[in-house]
Coordinates of C-alpha atoms in Angstrom, one line a residue:
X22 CA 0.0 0.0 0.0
X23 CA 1.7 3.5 -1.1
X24 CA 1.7 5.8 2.0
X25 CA 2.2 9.5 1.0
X26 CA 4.7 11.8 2.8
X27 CA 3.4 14.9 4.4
X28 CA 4.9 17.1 1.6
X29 CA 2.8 14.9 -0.7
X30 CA -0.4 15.1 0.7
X31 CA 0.4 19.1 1.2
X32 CA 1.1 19.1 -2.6
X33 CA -1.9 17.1 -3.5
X34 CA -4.0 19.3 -1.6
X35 CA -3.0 22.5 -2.7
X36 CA -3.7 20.7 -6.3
X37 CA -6.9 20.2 -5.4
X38 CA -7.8 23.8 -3.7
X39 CA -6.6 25.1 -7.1
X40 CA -8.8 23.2 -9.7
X41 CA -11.8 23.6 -7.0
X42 CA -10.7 27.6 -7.7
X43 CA -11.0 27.2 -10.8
X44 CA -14.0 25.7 -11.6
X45 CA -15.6 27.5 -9.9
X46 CA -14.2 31.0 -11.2
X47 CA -15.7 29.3 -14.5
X48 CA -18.5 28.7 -13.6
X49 CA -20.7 31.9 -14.1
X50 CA -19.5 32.2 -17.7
X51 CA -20.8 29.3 -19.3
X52 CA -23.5 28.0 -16.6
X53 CA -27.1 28.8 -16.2
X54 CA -28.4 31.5 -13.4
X55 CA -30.3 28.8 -11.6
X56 CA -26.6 26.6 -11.7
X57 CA -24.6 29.7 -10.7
X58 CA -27.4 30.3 -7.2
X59 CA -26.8 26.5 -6.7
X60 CA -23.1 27.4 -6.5
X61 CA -23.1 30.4 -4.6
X62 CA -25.2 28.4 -2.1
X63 CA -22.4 25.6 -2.2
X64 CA -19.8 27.9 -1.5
X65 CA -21.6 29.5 1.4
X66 CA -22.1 25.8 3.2
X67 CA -18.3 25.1 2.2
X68 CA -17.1 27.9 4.2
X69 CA -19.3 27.7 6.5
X70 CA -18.9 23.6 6.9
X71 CA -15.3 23.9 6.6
X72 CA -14.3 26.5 9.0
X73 CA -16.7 24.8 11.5
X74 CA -15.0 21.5 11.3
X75 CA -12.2 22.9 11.6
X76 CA -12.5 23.7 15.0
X77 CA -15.5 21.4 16.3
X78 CA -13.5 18.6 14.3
X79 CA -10.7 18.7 16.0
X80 CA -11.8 19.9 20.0
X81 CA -15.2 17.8 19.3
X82 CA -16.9 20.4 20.4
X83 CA -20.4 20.6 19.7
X84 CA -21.1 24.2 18.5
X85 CA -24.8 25.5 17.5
X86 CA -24.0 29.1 17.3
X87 CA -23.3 29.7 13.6
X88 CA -26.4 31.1 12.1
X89 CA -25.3 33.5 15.4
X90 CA -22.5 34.8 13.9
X91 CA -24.2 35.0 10.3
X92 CA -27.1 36.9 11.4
X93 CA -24.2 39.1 13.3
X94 CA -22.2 39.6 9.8
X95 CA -25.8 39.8 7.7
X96 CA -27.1 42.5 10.3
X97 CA -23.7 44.2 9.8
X98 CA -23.6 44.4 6.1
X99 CA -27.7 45.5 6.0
X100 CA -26.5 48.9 8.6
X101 CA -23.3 49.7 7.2
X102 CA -23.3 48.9 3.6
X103 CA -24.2 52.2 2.3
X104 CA -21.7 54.4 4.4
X105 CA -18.4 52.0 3.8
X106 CA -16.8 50.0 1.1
X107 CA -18.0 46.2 0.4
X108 CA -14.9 44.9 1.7
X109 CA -14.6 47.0 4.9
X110 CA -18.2 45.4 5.6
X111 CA -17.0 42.5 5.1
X112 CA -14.1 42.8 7.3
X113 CA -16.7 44.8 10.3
X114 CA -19.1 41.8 10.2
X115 CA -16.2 39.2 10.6
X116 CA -14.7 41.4 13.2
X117 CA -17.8 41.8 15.2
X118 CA -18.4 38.5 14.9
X119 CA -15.4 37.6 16.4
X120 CA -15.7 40.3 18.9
X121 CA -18.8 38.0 20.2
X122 CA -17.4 34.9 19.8
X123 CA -14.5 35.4 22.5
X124 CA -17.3 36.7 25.0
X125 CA -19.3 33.5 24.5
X126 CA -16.2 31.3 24.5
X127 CA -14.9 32.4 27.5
X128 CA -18.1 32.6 29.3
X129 CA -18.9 28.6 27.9
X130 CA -16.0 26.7 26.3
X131 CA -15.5 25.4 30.0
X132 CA -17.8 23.2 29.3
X133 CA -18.3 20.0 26.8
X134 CA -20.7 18.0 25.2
X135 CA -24.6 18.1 26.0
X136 CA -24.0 21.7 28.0
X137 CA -21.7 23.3 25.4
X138 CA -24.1 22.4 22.2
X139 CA -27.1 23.8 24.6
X140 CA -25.7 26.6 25.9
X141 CA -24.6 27.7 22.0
X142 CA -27.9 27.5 21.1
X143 CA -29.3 29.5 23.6
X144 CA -26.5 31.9 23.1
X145 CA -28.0 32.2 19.3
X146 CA -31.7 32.6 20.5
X147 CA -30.8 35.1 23.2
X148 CA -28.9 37.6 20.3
X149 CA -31.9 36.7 17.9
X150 CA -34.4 37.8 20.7
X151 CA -32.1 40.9 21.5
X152 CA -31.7 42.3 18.2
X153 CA -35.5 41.7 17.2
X154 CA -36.1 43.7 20.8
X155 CA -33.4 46.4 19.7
X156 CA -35.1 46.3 15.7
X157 CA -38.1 47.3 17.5
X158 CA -37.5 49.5 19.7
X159 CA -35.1 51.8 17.6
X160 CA -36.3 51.7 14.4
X161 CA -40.0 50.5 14.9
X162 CA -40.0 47.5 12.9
X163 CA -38.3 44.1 12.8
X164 CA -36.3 43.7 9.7
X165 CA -34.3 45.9 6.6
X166 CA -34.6 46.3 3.2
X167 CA -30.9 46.8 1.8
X168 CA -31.2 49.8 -0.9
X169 CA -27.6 49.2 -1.8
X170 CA -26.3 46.0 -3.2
X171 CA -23.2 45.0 -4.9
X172 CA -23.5 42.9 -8.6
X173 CA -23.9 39.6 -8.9
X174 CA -20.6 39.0 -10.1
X175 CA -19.4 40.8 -7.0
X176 CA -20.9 38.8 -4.3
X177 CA -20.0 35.1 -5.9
X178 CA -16.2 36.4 -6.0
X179 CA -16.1 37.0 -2.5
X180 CA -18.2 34.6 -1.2
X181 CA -15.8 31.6 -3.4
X182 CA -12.9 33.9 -2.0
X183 CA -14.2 33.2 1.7
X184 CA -14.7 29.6 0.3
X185 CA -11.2 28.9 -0.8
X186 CA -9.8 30.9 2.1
X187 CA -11.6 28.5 4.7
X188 CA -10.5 25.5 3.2
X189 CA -6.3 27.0 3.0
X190 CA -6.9 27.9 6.4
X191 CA -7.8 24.5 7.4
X192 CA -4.8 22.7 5.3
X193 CA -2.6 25.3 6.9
X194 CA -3.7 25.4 10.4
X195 CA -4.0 21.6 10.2
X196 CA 0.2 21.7 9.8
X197 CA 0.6 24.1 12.8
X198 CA 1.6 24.3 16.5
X199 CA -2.1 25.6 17.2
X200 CA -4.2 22.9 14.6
X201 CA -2.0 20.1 17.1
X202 CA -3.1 21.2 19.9
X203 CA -6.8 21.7 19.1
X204 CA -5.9 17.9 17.9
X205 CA -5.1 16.9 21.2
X206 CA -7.9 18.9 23.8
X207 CA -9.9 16.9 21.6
X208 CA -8.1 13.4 22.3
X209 CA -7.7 14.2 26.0
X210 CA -8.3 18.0 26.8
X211 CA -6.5 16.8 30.6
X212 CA -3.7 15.8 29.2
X213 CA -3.0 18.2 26.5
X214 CA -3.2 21.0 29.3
X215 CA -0.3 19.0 31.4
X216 CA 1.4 18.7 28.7
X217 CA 1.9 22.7 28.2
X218 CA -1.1 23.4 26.1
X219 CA -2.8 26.6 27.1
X220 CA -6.1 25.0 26.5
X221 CA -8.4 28.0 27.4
X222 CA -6.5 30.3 24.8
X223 CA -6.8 27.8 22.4
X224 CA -10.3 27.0 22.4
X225 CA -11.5 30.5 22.3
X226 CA -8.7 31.4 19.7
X227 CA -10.1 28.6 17.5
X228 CA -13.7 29.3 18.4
X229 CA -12.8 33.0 17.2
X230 CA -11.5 31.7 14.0
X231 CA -14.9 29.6 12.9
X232 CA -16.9 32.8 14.1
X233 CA -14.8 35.2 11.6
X234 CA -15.3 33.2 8.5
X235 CA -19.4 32.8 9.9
X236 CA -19.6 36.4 10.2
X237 CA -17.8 37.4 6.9
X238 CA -20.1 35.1 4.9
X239 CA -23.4 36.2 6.2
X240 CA -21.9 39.6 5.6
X241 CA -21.3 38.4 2.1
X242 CA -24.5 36.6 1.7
X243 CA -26.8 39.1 3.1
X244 CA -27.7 41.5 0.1
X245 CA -28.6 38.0 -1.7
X246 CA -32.3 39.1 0.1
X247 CA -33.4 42.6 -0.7
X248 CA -35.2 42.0 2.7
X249 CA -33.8 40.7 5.7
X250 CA -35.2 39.9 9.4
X251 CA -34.0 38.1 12.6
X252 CA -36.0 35.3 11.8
X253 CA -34.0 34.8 8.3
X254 CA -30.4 35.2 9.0
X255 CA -30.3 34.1 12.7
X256 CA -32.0 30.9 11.7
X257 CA -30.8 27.8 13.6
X258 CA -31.2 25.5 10.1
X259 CA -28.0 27.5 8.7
X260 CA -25.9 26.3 12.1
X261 CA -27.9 22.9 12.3
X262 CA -27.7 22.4 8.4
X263 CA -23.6 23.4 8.7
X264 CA -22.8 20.8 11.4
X265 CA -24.7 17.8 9.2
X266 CA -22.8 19.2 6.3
X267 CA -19.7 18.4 8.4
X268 CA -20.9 15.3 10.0
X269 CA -21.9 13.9 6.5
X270 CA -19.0 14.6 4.8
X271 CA -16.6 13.6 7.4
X272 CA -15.5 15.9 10.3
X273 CA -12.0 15.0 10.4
X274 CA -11.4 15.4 6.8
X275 CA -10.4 18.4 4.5
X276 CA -12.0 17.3 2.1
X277 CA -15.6 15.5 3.6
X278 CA -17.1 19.0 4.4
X279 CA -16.2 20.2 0.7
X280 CA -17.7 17.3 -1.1
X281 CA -20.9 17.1 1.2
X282 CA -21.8 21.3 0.5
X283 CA -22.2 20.3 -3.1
X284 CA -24.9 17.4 -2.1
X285 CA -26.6 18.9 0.1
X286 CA -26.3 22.6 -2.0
X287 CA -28.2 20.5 -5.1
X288 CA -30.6 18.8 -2.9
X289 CA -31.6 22.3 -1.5
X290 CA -31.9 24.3 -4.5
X291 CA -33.5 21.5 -6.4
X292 CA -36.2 20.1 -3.8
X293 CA -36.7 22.7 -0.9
X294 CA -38.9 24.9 -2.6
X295 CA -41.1 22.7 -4.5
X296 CA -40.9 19.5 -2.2
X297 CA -39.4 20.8 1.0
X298 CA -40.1 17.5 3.2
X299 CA -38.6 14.9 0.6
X300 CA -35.6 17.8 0.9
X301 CA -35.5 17.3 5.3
X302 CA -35.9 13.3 5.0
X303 CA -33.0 13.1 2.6
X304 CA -31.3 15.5 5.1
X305 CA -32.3 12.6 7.9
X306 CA -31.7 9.6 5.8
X307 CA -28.4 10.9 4.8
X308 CA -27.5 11.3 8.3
X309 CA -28.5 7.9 9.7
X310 CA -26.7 5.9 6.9
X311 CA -23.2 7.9 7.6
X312 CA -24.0 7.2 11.2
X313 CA -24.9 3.3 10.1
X314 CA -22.5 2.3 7.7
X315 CA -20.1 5.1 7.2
X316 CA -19.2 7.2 10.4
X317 CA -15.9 8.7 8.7
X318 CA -18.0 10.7 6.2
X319 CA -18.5 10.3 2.7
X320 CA -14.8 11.8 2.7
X321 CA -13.5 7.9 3.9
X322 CA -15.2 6.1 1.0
X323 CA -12.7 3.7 -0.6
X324 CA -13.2 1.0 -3.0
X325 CA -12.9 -1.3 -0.3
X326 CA -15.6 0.4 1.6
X327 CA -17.8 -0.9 -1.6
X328 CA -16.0 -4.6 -1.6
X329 CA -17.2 -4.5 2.6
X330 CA -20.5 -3.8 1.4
X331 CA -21.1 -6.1 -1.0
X332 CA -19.5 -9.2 1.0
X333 CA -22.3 -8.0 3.8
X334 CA -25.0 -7.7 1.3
X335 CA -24.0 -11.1 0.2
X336 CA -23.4 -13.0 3.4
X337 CA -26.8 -11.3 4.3
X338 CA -28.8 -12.4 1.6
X339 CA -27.1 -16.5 2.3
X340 CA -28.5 -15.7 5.6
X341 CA -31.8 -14.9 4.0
X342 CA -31.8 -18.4 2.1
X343 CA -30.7 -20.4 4.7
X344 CA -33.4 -19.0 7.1
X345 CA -36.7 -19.3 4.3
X346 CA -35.1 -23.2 3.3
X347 CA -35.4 -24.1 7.1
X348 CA -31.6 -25.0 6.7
X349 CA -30.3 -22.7 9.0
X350 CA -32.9 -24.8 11.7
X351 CA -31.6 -27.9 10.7
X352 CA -28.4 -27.0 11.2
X353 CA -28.8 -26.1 14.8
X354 CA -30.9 -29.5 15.9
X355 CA -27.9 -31.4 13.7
X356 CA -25.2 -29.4 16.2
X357 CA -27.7 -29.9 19.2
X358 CA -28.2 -33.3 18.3
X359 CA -24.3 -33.8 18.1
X360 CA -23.8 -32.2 21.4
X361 CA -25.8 -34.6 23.4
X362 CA -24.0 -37.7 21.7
X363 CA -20.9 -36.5 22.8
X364 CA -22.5 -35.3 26.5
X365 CA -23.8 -39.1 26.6
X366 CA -20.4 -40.8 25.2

């Protein structure tokens, strides 16, 4: 079996980053609109998906407070959009997004598991609440209409700019001091802190990092509506749809989260409007046969996977045979039959 040095697999990524690039730099020229919104969807859930595994991945911890830090970056683009440049909006909502993050990490990333995943979505329903309160009480209603929007052409090169960014980001920080020791708080958190590893700083410096990229894209993907409200961009399907992106794809992997935006991103734009519940059991189905049968992701699918498969399917089906001929029965009285000979001799 070949076994690839690290420069190898470095190489063979960066390869990969740069036909993803450009591909989907292509794309808008020679593909339809409805294929170019099913792509700038993709390349949302692939920043989104990627950044978030990169951290949750590697600490396993469970965080619901995404579609807080996209409302936070859509919020920030809808206020600021017509007094500063599209990039400096960009840059504000990731900021401020960040800004939040390190106040919520330090106030919960003490915590794992059941209490950390619940306390992030509360965290996300308490800022929904607050700026639906604040909507109302300064301005008088709940939600904006944004009068000034970038083109079209605009918003997909810097949402597949956040896109590739997240996924260098995760091949680089993967190589690093900081990606080894998220590695290890999540293989023993106890250890990793005798060992040296400042594992407060860590955590809320890597929770910081998965809130900047959150926050830039909802910027980004905010003046996609002409109309936005609480409701829309601080809706817990973005976070919960994120972390089954991940968990599909494969949460360790670079490449899992990548390949499972573009499923999911075709299953949304071609069933959620017209047949929105065959879109949520495919969602559920989906999860429960990773779970099942592939609990790497779709990311660990090797030909032998397959081979595994089919020698189940087979030895199942014997099973099958041997159980509707009655031979599997006869089998057992032969072997019960044989046992009491030998009891008796």
């Amino acid at each position: 079996m070949l076994v690839m040095t690290s420069r190898q697999i470095l190489i063979r990524d960066l390869l990969v980053l740069l036909a993803f690039t450009g591909w989907a730099l292509a794309l808008p020229a020679y593909a339809s609109e409805f294929v170019s919104s099913m792509a700038l969807t993709c390349l949302m859930y692939v920043a989104l998906s990627s950044s978030w595994g990169l951290f949750c991945g590697s600490t396993r911890y469970l965080s619901l407070a995404t579609s807080a830090f996209f409302g936070i970056g859509a919020y920030t683009s809808a206020m600021l959009l017509g007094e500063f440049a599209w990039l400096t909006v960009i840059l504000i909502g990731a900021g401020i997004a960040v800004m939040v993050a390190i106040l919520m990490g330090a106030a919960v990333l003490h915590l794992r598991g059941t209490y950390f995943a619940v306390l992030t979505f509360g965290m996300t329903e308490l800022i929904l609440h607050a700026v639906t309160y604040f909507e109302k009480s300064v301005t008088g209603t709940v939600g904006r209409v944004l009068m000034v929007v970038p083109e079209r052409e605009t918003i997909y090169l810097t949402v597949l700019a956040l896109a590739v960014l997240a996924v260098a980001v995760s091949i680089v920080v993967r190589r690093t001091r900081f990606g080894l020791a998220l590695l290890a708080i999540g293989a023993d958190e106890q250890r990793a802190q005798t060992l040296g590893v400042n594992t407060r700083l860590v955590k809320v410096a890597g929770f910081a990092l998965t809130a900047a990229f959150a926050g830039a894209v909802g910027a980004a993907m905010a003046v996609r509506w002409t109309y936005i409200d609480p409701h829309t961009v601080f809706n817990p399907f973005i976070g919960f749809q994120t972390v089954l992106i991940t968990l599909i794809g494969g949460v360790l992997t670079l490449w899992g989260p990548l390949l499972a935006a573009i499923i999911f991103s075709v299953l949304a734009e071609s069933l959620r409007l017209q047949f929105p519940q065959i879109y949520l059991m495919s969602l559920g189905l989906l999860l429960i046969l990773c779970v099942l049968y592939l609990p790497g992701g779709l990311a660990s699918l090797r030909w032998a996977t397959f081979k595994g498969w089919w020698t189940d399917c087979r030895e199942w089906v014997r099973d099958l045979k041997r159980d509707l001929s009655g031979e599997k029965e006869r089998e057992k009285q032969r072997a019960l039959k044989r046992a009491r000979e030998n009891y008796f001799v």
